[in-house]
Coordinates of C-alpha atoms and ligand atoms in Angstrom, one line a residue:
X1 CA 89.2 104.2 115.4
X2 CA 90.8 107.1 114.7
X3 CA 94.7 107.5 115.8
X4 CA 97.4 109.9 116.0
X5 CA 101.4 109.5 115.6
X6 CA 102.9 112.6 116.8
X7 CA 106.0 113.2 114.8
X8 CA 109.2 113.5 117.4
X9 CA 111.0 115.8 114.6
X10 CA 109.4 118.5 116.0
X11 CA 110.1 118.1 119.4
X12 CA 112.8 120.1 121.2
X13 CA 115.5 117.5 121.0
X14 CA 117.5 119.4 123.9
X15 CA 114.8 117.4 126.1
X16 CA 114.1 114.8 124.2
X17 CA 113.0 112.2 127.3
X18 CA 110.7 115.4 128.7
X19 CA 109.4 115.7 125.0
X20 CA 109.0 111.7 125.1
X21 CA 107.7 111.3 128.5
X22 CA 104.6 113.9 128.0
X23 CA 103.7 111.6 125.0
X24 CA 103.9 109.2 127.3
X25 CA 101.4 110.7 128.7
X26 CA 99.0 111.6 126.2
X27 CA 96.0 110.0 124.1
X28 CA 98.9 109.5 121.3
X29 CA 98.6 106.1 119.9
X30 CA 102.4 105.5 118.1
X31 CA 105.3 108.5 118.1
X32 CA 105.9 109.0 114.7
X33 CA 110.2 108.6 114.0
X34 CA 111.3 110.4 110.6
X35 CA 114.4 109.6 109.5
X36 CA 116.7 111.3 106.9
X37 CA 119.5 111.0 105.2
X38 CA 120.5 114.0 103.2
X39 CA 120.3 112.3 99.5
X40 CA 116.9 111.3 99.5
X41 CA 116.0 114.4 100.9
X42 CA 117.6 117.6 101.1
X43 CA 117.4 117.3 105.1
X44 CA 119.6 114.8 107.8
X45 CA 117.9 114.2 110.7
X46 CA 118.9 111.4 113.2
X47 CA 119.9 107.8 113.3
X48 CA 120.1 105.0 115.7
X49 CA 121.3 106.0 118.9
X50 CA 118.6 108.8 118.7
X51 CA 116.0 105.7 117.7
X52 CA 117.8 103.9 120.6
X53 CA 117.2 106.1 122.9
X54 CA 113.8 107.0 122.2
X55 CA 112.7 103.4 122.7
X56 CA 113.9 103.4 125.9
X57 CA 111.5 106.0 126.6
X58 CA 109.0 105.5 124.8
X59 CA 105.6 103.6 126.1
X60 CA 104.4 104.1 122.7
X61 CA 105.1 102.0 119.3
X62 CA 107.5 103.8 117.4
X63 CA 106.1 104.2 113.9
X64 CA 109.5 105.0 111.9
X65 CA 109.2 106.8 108.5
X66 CA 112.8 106.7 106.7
X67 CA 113.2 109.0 103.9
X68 CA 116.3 107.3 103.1
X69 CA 118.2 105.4 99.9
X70 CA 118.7 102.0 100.3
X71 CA 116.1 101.3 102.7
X72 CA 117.3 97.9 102.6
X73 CA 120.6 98.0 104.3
X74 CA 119.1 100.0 106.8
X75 CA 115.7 98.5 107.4
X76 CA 116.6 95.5 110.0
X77 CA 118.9 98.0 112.1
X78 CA 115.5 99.7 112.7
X79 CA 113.4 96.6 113.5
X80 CA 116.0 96.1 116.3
X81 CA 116.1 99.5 117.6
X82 CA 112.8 99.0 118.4
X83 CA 110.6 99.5 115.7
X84 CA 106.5 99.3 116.1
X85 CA 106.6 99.8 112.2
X86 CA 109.1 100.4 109.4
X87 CA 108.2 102.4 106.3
X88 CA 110.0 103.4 103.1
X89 CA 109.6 105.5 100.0
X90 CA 108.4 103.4 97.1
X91 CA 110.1 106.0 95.2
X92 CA 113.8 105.3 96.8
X93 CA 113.6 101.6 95.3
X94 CA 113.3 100.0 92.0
X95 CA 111.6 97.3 93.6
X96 CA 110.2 97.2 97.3
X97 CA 110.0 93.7 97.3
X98 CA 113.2 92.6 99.6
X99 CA 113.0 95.4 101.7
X100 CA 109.6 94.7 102.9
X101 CA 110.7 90.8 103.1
X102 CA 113.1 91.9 105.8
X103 CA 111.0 93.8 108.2
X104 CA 108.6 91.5 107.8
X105 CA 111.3 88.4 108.6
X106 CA 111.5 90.4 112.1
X107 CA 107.9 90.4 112.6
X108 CA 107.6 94.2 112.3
X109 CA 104.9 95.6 110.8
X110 CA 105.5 97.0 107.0
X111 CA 104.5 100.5 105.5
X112 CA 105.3 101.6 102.3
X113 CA 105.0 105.5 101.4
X114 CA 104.7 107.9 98.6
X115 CA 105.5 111.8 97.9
X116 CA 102.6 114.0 97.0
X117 CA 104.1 113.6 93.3
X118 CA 104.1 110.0 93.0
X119 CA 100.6 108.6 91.1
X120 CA 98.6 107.0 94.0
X121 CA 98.3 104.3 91.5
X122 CA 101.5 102.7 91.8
X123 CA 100.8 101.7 95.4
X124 CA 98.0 99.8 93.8
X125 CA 99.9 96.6 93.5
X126 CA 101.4 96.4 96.8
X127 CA 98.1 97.0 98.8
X128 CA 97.5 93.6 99.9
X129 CA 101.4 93.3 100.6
X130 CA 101.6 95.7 103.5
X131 CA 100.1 96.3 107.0
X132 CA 100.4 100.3 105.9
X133 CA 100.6 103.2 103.0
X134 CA 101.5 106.3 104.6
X135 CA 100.0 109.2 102.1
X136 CA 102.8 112.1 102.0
X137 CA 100.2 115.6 102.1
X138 CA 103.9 117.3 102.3
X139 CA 106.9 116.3 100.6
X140 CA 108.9 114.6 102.9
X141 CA 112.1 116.5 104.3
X142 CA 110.9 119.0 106.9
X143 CA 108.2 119.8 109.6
X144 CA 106.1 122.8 109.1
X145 CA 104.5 122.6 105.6
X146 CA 100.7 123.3 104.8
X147 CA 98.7 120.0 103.9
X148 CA 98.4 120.1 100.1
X149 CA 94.9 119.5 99.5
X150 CA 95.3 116.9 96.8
X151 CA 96.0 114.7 99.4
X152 CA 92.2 113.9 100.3
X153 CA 91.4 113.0 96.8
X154 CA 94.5 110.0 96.9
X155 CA 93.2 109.0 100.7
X156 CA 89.8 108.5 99.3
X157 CA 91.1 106.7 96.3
X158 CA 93.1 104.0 98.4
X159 CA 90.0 103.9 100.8
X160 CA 88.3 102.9 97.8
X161 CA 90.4 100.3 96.8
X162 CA 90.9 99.0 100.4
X163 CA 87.0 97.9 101.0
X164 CA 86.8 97.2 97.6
X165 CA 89.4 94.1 97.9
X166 CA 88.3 93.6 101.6
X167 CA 91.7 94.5 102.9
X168 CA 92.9 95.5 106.3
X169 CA 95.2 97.9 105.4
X170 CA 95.5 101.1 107.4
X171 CA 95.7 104.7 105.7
X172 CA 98.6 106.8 107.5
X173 CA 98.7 111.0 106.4
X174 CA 101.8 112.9 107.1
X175 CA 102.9 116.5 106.6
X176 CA 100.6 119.9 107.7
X177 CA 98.2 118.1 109.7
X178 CA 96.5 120.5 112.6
X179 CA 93.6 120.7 114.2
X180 CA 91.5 122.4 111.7
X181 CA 92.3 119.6 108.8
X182 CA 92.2 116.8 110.9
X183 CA 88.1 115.6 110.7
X184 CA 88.2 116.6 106.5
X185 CA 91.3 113.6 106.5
X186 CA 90.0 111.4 108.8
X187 CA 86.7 111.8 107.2
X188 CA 88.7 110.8 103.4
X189 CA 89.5 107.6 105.0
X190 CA 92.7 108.4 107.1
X191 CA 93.7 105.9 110.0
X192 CA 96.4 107.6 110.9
X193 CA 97.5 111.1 111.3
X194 CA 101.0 112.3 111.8
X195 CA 101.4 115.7 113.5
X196 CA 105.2 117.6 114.4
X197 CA 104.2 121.2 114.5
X198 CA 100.7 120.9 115.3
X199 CA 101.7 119.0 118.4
X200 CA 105.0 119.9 119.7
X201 CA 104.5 123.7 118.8
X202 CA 101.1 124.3 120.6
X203 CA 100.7 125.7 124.1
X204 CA 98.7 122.4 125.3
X205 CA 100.2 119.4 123.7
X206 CA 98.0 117.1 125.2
X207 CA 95.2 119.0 124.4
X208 CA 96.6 119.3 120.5
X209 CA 97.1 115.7 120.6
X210 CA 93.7 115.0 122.1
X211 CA 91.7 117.6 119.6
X212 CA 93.3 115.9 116.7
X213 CA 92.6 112.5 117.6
X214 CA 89.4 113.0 118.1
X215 CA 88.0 115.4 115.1
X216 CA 85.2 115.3 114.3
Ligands
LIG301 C1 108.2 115.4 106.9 C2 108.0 114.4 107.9 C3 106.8 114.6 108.7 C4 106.8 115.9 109.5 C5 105.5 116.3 109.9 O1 109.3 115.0 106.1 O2 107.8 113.1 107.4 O3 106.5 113.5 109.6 O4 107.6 115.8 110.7 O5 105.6 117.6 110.5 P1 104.3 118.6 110.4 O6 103.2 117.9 111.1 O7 104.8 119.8 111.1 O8 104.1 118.9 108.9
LIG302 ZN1 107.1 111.4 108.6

């Protein structure tokens, strides 16, 4: 089934629990929660409290995305703010290994990510380790960006290798997702999109939400 995330960084955060509660609302199926930290990426974004806060609001899993160093000091913090899902850069660690131990330790669901210049190939060995990959189509740091087309050639590749080793793994897509993209990535072998602008900046978000969800 296909499922949307929309990303909260593109909400107006001077009404955030409006913003919130018309997801709330909506066909959404997780609210995307990108988190940044200013070395990782040139961009800061938000931390706890915010993440706090939104799951008090939020009736939908929080799907957070850190784009962060260390993601393994921070990584249990976010399972018990409320995390649905907790996913890292595989390029921010040598080795993913006890980062992904520790959300999984609090029974929250593990995704690991990639930048659109990182070989699709190195997420090759941790596949059958995760519940997630979540395929960058922007590089990670702001809302906004147009989908780099590249992007359905990798989704089609972990696709490939998914049924291939009968795994469950779901495909996640983020950065310049719209309306017009969103049946050419589903139809790559996307689970998941993630959309900021393409959601929070249209006149109907529920509608946005709703003709994204279900391209076709
Ligand atoms: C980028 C974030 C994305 C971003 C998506 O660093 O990871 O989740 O908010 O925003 P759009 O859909 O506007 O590209
Ligand atoms: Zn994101």
């Amino acid at each position: 089934m296909q499922q949307i995330a929309p990303s909260i960084l593109s909400a107006d955060f001077a009404h955030l629990s409006e913003e919130v509660q018309r997801i709330n609302l909506s066909e959404a199926d997780l609210l995307h929660v990108d988190v940044m930290d200013g070395v990782f990426v040139p961009n800061l974004s938000f931390g706890f409290p915010v993440m706090e806060a939104l799951h008090r609001y939020s009736t939908k899993p929080l799907d957070v995305h850190l784009m962060i160093v260390h993601p393994e000091k921070y990584v249990e913090r976010f399972c018990d703010a409320g995390a649905w899902s907790v996913g890292f850069h595989l390029e921010a660690v040598d080795d993913p290994t006890e980062a992904l131990q520790l959300i999984r330790n609090k029974g929250v669901r593990t995704c690991l990510t990639i930048n659109p210049d990182i070989d699709v190939h190195r997420l090759d060995a941790w596949l059958d380790q995760v519940d997630m990959v979540l395929l960058m189509s922007v590089f990670a740091g702001f809302g906004g960006q147009s989908f780099i087309d590249n992007t359905l050639d990798k989704i089609r590749y972990v696709r490939a290798e998914i049924t291939r080793r009968h795994l469950s793994t779901l495909i996640e897509v983020d950065g310049g997702v719209n309306i017009q993209n969103a049946s050419a990535i589903y139809a790559a072998g996307a689970d998941i999109l993630v959309a900021g602008n393409a959601v929070f900046h249209a006149s109907d978000p529920l509608e946005a939400i709703r003709q994204i969800k279900y391209a076709h």
